[in-house]
Coordinates of C-alpha atoms in Angstrom, one line a residue:
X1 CA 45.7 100.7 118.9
X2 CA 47.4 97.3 117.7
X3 CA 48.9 98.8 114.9
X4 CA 50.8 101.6 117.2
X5 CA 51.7 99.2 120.1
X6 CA 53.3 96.9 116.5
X7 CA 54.9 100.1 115.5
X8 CA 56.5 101.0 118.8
X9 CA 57.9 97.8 119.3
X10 CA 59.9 97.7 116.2
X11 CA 61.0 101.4 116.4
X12 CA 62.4 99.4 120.1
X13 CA 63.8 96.0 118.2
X14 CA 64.7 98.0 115.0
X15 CA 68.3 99.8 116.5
X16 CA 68.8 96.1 117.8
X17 CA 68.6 94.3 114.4
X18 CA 70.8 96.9 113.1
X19 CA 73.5 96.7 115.4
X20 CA 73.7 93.0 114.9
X21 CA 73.8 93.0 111.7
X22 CA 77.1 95.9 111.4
X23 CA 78.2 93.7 113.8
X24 CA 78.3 90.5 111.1
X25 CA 80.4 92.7 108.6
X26 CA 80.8 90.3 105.2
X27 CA 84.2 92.5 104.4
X28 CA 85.5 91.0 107.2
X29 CA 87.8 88.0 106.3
X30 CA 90.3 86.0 107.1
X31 CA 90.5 87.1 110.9
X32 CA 90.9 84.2 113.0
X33 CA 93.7 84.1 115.2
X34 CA 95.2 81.1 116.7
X35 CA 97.9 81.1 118.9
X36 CA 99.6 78.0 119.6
X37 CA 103.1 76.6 121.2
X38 CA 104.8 80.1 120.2
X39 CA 103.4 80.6 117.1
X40 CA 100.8 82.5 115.5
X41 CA 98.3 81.2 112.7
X42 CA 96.4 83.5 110.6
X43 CA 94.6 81.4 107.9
X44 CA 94.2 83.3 104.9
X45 CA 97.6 85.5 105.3
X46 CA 100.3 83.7 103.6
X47 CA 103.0 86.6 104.4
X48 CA 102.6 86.2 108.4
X49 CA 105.3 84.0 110.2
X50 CA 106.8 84.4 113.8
X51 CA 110.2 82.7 112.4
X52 CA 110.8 84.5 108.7
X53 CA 112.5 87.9 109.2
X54 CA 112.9 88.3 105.2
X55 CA 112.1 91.9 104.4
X56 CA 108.5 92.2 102.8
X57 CA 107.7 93.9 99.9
X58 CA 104.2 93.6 99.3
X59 CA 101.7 95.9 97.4
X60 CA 98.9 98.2 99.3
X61 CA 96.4 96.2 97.0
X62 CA 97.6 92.8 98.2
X63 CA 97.6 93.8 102.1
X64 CA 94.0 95.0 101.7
X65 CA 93.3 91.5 100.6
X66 CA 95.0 89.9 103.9
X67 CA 94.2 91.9 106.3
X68 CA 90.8 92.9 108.3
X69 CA 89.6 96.3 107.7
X70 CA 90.6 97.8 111.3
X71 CA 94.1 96.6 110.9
X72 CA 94.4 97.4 107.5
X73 CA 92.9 100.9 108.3
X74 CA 95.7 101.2 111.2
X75 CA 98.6 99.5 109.1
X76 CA 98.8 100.4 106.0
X77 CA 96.9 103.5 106.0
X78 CA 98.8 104.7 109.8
X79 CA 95.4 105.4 111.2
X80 CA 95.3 105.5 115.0
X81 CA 93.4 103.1 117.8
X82 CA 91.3 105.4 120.0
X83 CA 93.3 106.0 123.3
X84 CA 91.9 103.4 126.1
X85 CA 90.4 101.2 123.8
X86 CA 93.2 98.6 123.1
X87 CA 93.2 95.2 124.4
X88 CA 97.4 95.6 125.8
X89 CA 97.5 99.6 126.9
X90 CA 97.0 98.2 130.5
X91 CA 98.1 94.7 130.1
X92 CA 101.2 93.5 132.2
X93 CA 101.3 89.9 131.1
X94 CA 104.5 88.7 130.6
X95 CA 105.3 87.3 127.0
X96 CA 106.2 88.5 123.4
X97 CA 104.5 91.1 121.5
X98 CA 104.7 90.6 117.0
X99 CA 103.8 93.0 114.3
X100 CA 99.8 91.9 114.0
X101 CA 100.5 92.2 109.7
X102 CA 103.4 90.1 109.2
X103 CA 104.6 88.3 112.5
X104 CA 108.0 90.2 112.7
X105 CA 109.1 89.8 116.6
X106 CA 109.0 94.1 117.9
X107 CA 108.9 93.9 121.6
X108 CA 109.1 91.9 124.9
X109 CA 106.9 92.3 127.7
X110 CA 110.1 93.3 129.9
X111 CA 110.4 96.5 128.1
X112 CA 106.5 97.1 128.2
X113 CA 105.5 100.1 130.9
X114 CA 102.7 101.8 132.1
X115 CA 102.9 105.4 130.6
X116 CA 99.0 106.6 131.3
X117 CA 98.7 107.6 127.1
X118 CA 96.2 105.1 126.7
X119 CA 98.1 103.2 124.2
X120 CA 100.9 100.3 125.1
X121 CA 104.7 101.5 125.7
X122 CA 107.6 100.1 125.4
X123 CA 110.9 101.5 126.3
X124 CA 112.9 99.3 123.9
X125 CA 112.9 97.1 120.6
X126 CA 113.5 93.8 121.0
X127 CA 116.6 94.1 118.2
X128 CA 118.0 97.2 116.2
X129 CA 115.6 95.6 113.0
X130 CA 112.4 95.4 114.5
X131 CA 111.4 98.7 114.2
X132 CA 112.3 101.6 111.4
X133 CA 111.4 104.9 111.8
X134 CA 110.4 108.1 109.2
X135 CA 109.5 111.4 110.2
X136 CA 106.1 112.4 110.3
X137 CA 104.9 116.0 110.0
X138 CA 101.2 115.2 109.8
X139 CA 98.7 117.3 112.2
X140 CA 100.6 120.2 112.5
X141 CA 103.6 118.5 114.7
X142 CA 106.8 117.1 114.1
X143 CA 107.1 113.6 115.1
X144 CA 109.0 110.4 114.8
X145 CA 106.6 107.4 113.4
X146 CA 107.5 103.6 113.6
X147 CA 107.2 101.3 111.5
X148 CA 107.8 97.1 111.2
X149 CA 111.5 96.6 109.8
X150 CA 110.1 93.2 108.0
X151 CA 106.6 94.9 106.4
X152 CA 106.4 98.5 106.5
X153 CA 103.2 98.6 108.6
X154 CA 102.2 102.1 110.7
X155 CA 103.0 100.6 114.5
X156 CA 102.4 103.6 116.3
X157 CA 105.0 106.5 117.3
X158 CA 108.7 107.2 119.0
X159 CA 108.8 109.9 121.7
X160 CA 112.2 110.9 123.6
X161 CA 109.7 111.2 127.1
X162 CA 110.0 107.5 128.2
X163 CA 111.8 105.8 131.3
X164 CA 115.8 104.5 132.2
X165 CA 118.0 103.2 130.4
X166 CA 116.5 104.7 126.8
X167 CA 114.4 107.4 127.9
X168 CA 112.4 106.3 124.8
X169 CA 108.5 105.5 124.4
X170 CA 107.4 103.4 121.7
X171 CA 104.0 104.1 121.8
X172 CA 102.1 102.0 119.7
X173 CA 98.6 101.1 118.3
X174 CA 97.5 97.4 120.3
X175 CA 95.8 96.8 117.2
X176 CA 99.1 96.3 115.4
X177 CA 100.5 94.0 117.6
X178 CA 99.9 89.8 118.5
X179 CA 101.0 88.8 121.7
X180 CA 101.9 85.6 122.5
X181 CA 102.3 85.0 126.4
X182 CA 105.0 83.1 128.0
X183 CA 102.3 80.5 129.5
X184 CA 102.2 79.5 125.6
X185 CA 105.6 79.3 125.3
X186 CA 106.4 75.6 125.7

């Protein structure tokens, strides 16, 4: 009897102890994020600056290196954040959204809107560099996908359905963006 009550109670703990350990992922690296008086720090990410709008030209190899796996996954290969699940789809804080790979400025808060896709919209750029765009033909459906205009990285996509004065929605992946609020801005 001991030896089946010892037996249930790690089939119980067992799901525990693995969830806890996925949790402690050793190919995560590099992901602290410290946001201080405007500007971003990521230790261990020597291409990420709020103040450097140089053009990037950085290999796939190297950006796997920097970056943690979800971003990276998002990025560089232009996966796609699970609608509702981003920390900024709902957010209306008002501050300054940055590219989360290299720290290129992409949007303010005052262009931000509540579109319902589960994903944060903007309605604007912050300037006419921020954000490049190519086409993308990928799952069957023409669409328009943006990119930073300093790194390259997948943001999220364009769509001609969003409100005055562009009629534009920039919907885009919260995992690709840093926000710093305006509370920070000192």
């Amino acid at each position: 009897m001991k030896t089946r009550t010892q037996f249930f109670s790690l089939c119980l703990l067992l799901p525990l102890f693995i969830f806890q350990a996925c949790g402690q992922s050793s190919k995560k690296q590099n992901t602290k994020t410290v946001v201080m008086e405007n500007k971003i720090d990521k230790p261990g990410n020597p291409y990420y600056s709020n103040t450097d709008t140089t053009k990037l030209n950085v290999s796939d190899a190297e950006w796997k290196k920097v970056l943690p796996e979800d971003v990276y996954a998002v990025m560089r290969q232009a996966d796609t954040e699970r609608p509702f699940t981003g920390k900024y789809w709902n957010t209306d804080e008002k501050g300054t959204y940055y590219c989360a790979s290299c720290g290129n400025l992409l949007f303010r808060s005052g262009a931000k809107f509540s579109s319902s896709c589960g994903w944060p919209s903007f309605f604007e750029q912050d300037n006419k560099k921020s954000v490049v765009y190519k086409n993308d033909n990928s799952l069957g459906m023409e669409r328009i996908e943006a990119l930073c205009g300093r790194c390259g990285g997948h943001l999220g996509h364009l769509f001609d359905d969003g409100p005055a004065p562009t009629g534009k929605r920039y919907c885009m992946n919260s995992i690709a963006l840093d926000f710093i609020p305006d509370s920070q801005n000192k």
